[in-house]
XYZ file of C-alpha atoms in Angstrom:
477
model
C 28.354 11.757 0.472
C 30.537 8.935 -0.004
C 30.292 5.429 1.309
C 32.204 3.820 4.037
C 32.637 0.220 4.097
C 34.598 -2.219 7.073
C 34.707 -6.152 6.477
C 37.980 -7.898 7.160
C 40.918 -7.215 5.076
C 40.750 -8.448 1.362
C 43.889 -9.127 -0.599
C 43.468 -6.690 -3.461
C 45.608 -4.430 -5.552
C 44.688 -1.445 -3.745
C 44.183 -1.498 -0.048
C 41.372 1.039 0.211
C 38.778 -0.317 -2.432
C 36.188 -1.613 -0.429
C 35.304 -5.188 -0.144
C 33.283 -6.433 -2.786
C 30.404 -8.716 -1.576
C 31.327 -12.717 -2.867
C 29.183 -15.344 -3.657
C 28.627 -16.603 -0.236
C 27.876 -13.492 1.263
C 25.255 -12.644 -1.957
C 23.899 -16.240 -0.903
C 23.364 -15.141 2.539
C 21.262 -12.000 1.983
C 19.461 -13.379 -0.539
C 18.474 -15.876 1.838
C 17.543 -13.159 4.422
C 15.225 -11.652 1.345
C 13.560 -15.016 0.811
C 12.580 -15.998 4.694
C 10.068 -12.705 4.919
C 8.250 -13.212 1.633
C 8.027 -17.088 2.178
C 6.104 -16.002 5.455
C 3.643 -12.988 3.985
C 2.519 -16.205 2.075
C 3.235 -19.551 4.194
C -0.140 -18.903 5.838
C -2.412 -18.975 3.151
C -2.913 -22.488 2.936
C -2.550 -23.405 6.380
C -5.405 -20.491 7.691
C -8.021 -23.388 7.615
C -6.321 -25.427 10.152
C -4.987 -22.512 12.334
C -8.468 -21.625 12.477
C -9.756 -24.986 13.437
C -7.265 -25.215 15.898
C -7.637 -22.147 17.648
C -11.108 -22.165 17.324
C -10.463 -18.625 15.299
C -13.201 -16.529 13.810
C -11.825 -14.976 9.928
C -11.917 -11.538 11.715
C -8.787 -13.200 13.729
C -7.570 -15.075 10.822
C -7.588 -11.970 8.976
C -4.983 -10.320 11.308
C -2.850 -13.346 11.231
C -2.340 -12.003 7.602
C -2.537 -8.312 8.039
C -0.945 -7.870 11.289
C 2.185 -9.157 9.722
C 2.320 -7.132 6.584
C 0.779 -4.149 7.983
C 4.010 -3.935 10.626
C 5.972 -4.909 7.837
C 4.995 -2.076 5.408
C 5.184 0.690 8.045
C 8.625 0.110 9.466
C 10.008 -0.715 6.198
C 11.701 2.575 5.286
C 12.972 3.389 9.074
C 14.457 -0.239 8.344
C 16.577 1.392 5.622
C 17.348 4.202 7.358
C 18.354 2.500 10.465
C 20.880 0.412 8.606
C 22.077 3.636 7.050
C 22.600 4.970 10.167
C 23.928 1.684 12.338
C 25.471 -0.175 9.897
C 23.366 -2.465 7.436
C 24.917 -5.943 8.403
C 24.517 -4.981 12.140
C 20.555 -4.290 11.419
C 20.805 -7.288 9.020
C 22.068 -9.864 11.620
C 19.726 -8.224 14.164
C 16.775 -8.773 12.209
C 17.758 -12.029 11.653
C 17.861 -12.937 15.212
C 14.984 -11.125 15.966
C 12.686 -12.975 12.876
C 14.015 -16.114 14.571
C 12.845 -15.370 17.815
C 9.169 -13.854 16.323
C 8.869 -17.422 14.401
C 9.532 -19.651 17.321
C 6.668 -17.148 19.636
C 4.734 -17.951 16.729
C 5.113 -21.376 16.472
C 4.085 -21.819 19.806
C 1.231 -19.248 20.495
C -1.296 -20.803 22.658
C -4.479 -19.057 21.479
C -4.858 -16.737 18.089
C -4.430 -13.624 19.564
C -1.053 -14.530 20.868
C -0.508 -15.629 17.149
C -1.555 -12.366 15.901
C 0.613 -10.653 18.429
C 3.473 -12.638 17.223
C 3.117 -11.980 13.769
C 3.111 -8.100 14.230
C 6.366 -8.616 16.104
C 7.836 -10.833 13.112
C 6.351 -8.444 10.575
C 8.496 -5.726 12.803
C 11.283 -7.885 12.198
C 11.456 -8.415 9.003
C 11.158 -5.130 8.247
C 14.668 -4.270 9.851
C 16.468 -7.102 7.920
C 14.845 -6.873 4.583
C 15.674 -3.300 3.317
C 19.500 -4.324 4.044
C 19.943 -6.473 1.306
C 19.229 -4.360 -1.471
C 21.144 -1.239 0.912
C 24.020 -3.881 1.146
C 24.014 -5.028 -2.860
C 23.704 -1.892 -3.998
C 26.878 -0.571 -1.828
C 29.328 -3.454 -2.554
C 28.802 -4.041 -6.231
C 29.348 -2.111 -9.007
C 28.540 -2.695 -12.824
C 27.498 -6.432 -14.533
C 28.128 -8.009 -11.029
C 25.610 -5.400 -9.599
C 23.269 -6.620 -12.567
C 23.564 -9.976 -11.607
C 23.167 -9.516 -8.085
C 19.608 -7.429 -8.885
C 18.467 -9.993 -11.168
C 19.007 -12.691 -8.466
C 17.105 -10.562 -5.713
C 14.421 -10.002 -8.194
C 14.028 -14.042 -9.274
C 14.522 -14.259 -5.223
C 11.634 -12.549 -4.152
C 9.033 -13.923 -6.934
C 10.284 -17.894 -6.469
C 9.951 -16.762 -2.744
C 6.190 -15.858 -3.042
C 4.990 -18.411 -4.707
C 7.267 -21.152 -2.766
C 6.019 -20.026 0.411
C 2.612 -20.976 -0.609
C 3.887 -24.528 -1.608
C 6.022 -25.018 1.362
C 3.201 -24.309 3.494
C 0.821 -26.810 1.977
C 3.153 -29.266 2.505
C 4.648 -28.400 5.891
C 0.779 -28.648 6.944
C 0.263 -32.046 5.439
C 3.434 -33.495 6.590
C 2.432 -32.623 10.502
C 6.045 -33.250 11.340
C 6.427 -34.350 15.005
C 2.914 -33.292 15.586
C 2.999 -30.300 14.767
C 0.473 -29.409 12.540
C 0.681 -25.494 11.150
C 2.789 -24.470 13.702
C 5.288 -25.918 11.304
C 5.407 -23.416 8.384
C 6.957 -20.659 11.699
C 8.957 -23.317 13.481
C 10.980 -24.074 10.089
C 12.371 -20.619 10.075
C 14.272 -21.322 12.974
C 16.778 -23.352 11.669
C 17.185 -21.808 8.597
C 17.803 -18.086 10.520
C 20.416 -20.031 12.848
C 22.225 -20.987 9.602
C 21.419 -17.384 8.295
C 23.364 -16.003 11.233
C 26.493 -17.541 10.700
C 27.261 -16.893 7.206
C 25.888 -13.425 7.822
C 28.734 -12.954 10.450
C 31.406 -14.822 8.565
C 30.873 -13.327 4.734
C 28.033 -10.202 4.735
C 30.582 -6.976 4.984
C 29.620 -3.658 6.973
C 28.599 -0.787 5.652
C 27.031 2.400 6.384
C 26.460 5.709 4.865
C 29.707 7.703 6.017
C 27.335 10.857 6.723
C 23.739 9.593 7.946
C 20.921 11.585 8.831
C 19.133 11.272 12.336
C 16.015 9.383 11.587
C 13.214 11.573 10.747
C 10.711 11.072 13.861
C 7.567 13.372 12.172
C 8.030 11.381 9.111
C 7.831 7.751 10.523
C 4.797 8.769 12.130
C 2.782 10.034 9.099
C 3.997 7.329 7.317
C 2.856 5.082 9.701
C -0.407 6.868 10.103
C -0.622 6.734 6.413
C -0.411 3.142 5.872
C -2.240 2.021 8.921
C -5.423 4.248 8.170
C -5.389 3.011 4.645
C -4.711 -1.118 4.916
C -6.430 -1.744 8.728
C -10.216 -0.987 6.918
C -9.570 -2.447 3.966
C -7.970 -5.692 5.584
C -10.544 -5.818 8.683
C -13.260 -3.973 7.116
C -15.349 -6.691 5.553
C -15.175 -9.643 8.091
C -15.833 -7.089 11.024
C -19.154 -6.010 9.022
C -17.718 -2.520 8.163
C -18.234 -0.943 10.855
C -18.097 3.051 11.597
C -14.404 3.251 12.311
C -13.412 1.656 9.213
C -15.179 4.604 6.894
C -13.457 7.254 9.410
C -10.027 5.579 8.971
C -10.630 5.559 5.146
C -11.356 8.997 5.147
C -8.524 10.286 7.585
C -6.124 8.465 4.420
C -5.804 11.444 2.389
C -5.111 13.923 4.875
C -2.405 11.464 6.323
C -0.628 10.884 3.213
C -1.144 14.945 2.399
C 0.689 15.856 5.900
C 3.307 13.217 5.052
C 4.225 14.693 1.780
C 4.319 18.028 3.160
C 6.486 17.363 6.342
C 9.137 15.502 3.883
C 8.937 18.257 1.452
C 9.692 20.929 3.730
C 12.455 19.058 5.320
C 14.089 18.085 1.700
C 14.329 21.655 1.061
C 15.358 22.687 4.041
C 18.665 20.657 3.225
C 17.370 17.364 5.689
C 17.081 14.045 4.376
C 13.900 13.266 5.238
C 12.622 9.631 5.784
C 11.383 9.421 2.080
C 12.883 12.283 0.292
C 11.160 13.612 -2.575
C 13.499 14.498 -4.705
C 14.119 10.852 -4.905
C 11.519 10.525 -7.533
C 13.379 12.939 -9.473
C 14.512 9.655 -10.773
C 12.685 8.706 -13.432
C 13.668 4.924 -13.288
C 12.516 4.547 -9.709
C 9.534 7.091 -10.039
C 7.989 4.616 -13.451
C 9.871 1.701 -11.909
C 7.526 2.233 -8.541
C 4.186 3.078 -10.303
C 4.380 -0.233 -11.930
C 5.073 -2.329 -8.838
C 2.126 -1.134 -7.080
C -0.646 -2.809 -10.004
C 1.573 -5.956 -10.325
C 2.246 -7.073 -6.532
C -1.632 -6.063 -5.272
C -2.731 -8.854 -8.687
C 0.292 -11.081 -7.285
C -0.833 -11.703 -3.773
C -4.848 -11.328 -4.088
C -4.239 -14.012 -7.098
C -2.326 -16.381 -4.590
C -4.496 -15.592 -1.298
C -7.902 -16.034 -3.594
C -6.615 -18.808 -5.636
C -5.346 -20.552 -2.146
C -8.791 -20.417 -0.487
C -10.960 -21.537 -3.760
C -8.930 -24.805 -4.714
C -9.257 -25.490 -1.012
C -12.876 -24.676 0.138
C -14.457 -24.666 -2.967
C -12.897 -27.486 -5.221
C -11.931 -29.524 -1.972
C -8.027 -30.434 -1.986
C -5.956 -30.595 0.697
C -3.368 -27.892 1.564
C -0.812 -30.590 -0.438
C -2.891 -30.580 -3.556
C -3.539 -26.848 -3.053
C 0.054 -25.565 -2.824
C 1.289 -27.981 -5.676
C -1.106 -26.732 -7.671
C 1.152 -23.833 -8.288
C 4.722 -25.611 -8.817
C 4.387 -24.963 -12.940
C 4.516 -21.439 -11.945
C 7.011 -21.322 -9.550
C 9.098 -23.717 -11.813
C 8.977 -21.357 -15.368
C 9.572 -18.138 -13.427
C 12.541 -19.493 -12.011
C 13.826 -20.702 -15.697
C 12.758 -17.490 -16.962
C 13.989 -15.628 -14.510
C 17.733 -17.107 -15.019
C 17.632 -15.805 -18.433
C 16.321 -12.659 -17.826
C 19.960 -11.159 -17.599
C 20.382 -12.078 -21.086
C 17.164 -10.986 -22.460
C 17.456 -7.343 -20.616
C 21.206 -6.889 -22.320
C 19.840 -7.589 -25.521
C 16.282 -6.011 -25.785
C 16.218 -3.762 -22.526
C 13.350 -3.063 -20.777
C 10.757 -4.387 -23.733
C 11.278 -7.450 -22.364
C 8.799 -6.301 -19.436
C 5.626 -5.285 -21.650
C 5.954 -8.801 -23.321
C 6.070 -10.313 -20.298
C 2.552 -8.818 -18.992
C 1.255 -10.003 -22.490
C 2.094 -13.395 -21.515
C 1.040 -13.034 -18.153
C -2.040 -12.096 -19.491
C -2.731 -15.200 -21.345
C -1.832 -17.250 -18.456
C -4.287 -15.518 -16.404
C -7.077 -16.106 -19.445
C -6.064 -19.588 -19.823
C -6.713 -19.834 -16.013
C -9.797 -17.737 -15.810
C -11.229 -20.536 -18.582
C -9.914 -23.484 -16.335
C -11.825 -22.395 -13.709
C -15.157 -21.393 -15.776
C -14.850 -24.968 -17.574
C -13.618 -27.388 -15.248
C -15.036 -26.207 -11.525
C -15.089 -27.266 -9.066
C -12.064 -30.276 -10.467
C -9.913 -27.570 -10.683
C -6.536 -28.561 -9.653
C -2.495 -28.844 -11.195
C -3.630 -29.922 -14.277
C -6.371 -28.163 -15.380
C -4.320 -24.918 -14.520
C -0.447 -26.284 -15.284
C -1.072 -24.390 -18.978
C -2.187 -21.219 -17.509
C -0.112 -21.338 -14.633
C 3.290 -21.675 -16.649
C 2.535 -18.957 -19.066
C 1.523 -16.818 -16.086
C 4.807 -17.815 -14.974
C 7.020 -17.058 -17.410
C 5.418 -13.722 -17.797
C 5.507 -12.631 -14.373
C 9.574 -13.677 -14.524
C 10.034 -11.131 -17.596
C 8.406 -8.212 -15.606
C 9.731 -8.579 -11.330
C 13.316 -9.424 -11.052
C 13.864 -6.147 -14.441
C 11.366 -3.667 -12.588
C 13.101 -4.222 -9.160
C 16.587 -3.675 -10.737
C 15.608 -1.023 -13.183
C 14.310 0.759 -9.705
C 17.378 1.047 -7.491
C 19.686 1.631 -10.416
C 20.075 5.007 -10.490
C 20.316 5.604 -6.968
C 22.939 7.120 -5.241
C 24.795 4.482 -3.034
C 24.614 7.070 -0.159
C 20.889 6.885 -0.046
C 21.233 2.978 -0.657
C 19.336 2.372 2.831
C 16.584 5.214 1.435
C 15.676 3.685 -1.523
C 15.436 -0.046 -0.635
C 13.703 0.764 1.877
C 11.373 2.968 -0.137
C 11.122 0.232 -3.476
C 10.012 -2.283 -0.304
C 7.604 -0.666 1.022
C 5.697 0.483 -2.104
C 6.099 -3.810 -2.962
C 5.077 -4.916 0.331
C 2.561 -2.240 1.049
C 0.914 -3.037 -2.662
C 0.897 -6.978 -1.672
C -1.048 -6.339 1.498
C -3.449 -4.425 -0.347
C -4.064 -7.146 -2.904
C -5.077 -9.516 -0.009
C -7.205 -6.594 1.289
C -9.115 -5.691 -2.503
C -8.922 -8.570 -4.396
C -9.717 -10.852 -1.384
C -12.336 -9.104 -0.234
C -14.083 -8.977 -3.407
C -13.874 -12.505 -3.567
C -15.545 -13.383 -0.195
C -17.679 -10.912 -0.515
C -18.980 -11.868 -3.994
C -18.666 -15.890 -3.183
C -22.153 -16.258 -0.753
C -23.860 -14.415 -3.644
C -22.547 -15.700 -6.996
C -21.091 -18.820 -5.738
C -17.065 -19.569 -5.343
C -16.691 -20.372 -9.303
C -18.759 -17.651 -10.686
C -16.844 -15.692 -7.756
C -13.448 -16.687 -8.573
C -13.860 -16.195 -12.378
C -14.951 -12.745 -11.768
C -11.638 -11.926 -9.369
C -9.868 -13.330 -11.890
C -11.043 -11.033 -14.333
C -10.312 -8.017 -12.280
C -6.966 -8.665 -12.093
C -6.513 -9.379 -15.926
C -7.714 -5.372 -15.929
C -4.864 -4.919 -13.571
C -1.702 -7.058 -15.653
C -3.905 -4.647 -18.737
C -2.609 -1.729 -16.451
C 0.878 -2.848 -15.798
C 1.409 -3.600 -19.214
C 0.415 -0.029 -20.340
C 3.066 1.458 -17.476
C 5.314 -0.449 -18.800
C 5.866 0.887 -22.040
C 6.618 4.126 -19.974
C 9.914 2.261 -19.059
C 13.093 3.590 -19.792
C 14.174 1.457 -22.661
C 17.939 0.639 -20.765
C 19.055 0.223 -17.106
C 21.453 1.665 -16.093
């Protein structure tokens, strides 16, 4: 296949090279990667008031979470496909308009199940937008500016989850015009607006020059696949596990097993299915994915857990809580500008160091929270917290560019879509494991003694990643 790209003329030597993407343009979909993140995490802190507010039960609250990165996960790879198929800045600017829209219902929901409805509609949203950034990078950049690009999506999307958490906290305490939480949705309006015209002025379109028709069994078992596996886990606990959530557990393998199937049969039939399987051929993407999946489900459960503890357990206010984490966010930024450098000269060992240190944040932590509960706060966990940091930086913005860097820029839409869905799927399932062993171990143990033991877990889990990442191929390509 080859790739088929239409912007407005370029002044280059030779009139047919396609338009490479420029700063302002890399600005602008790198700002259309942050907005979704920012939001799978904004809420966090502000659940307490949205709950008091709208007089909530957590069964409700809970779907405010899921409900947005359960309709995010599914439609993720028809996302890619789509954009493949349509043209990725169309899909890009649509999704845009359509995350702007989603955040204003959302802002002004009257009662929580409006909320939740909102949220599945900006999860929806998202999901078109998102996969067209790495579709778009990866089909108007070639060689160390492609590098660069990667290793700013990949610094992008782990400032972005741990900034969202921040923002929130203080968009909640600032109650700006009155507004209360309604704030963290109603500031994406603006910022989309501004989104939208760069997008039109500097993003260029492009499109695979023979796509496939989208693959209607596949989006359904995939669908069906996710939904019967995150729903229970997400709902399970505050709805008192009820009978449905065992039978939608146990309808999980046979989903995923007819999934694989279907796309198997049409990949060697000569279709391109929605995920094809001969995509993990690729041994980059294929070790590059498996290690994504034990590192974003300790990422999010560490932020939602982490978020409700300082807050309901050691007492500060959505402020205090979301500053708490700036020394993280701060280092993995610094660390993640020099990750470029470090990758050119050491490769990919630069990711199994950074899970060691990641590790020893997460220790130095775990013994913050033993020792100094419940005055747990910024600087009782600034040590932890910036060694965490650092490591996390060595191991996200490498994996995510090691993944896609093999790909073929035909199935650009394919495997963004695919790398995005395995993230975003793995960080609703951290909210759904390591949250709900949390809760469910606080009214027993107590929210220290709790929180410790969460935070334990997940060292087992960076253990894990570390491991898989030694599987790594040693350069990207």
């Amino acid at each position: 296949m080859t790739e088929t790209i239409t912007s407005r003329p370029v002044r280059t030597g030779t009139p047919e090279a396609p338009p490479a993407l420029g700063g302002l343009g890399l600005f602008t979909v790198l700002l259309g990667a942050a907005l979704p993140l920012v939001d799978f995490f904004i809420v966090n802190v502000a659940l307490p008031t949205i709950g008091a507010d709208l007089s909530a039960g957590e069964a409700v609250l809970e779907l405010v979470v899921a409900g947005y990165g359960v309709a995010y996960a599914v439609l993720l790879v028809l996302g890619g496909r789509l954009g493949d198929l349509l043209g990725r800045r169309r899909l890009f600017l649509g999704g845009m308009a359509a995350f702007g829209l989603t955040s204003l219902a959302c802002g002004l929901a009257p009662d929580a199940w409006s909320l939740v409805a909102a949220r599945v509609a900006q999860g929806a949203s998202a999901a078109a937008m998102l996969p067209q950034v790495l579709a778009t990078i990866q089909a108007t950049t070639t060689g160390p500016r492609r590098a660069k690009a990667m290793s700013l999506y990949g610094a992008t999307a782990g400032l972005s989850m741990v900034a969202g958490q921040i923002l929130g906290g203080v968009l909640v305490a600032a109650d700006i015009a009155g507004t209360g939480w309604r704030s963290v949705f109603l500031v994406n309006v603006p910022v989309v607006l501004a989104g939208l015209f760069l997008a039109a002025r500097a993003v260029p379109e492009t499109r695979s020059a023979r796509p496939e028709p989208v693959d209607v069994p596949g989006t359904f078992l995939l669908a069906a696949s996710i939904l019967t596996l995150l729903v229970p886990l997400t709902e399970g606990r505050a709805a008192g596990w009820p009978l449905w959530t065992w039978l939608s557990l146990a309808a999980f393998p046979f989903a995923a097993a007819a999934f694989y199937a279907v796309e198997r049969r049409a990949d060697r039939a000569g279709r391109t299915p929605l995920v094809p399987p001969s995509l993990f051929a690729i041994v980059s993407l294929r070790r590059g994915l498996l290690l994504i999946v034990p590192f974003s489900i300790g990422f999010s459960g560490f932020m939602f857990v982490i978020a409700v503890a300082l807050q309901q357990g050691a007492g500060l206010g959505p402020v205090a809580a979301g500053l708490a984490l700036a020394p993280l966010a701060v280092v993995f930024f610094l660390f993640s500008l020099a990750g470029p450098r470090l990758v050119a000269r050491y490769g990919t060992r630069v990711v199994p160091t950074g899970a060691v240190l990641q590790g020893v944040g997460l220790a130095l932590m775990t013994l913050a929270a033993w020792r100094s509960w419940p005055g747990l706060g910024l600087v009782e966990l600034l040590p932890g917290a910036a060694v965490a940091g650092a490591g996390q930086a060595l191991q996200l913005p490498v994996v995510l560019r090691l993944v896609l860097s093999e790909v073929p820029a035909e199935r650009a839409g394919v495997g963004s879509g695919v790398m995005v869905t395995t993230q975003q799927s793995s960080l609703a399932l951290g909210v759904a494991t390591l949250g709900t062993l949390f809760l469910s171990l606080t009214p027993g143990m107590g929210m220290r003694d709790a929180l410790v033991t969460t935070l334990l877990v997940q060292l087992a889990g960076v253990a894990l990643t570390g491991l898989l990442s030694l599987r790594l191929p040693r350069t990207i390509a």
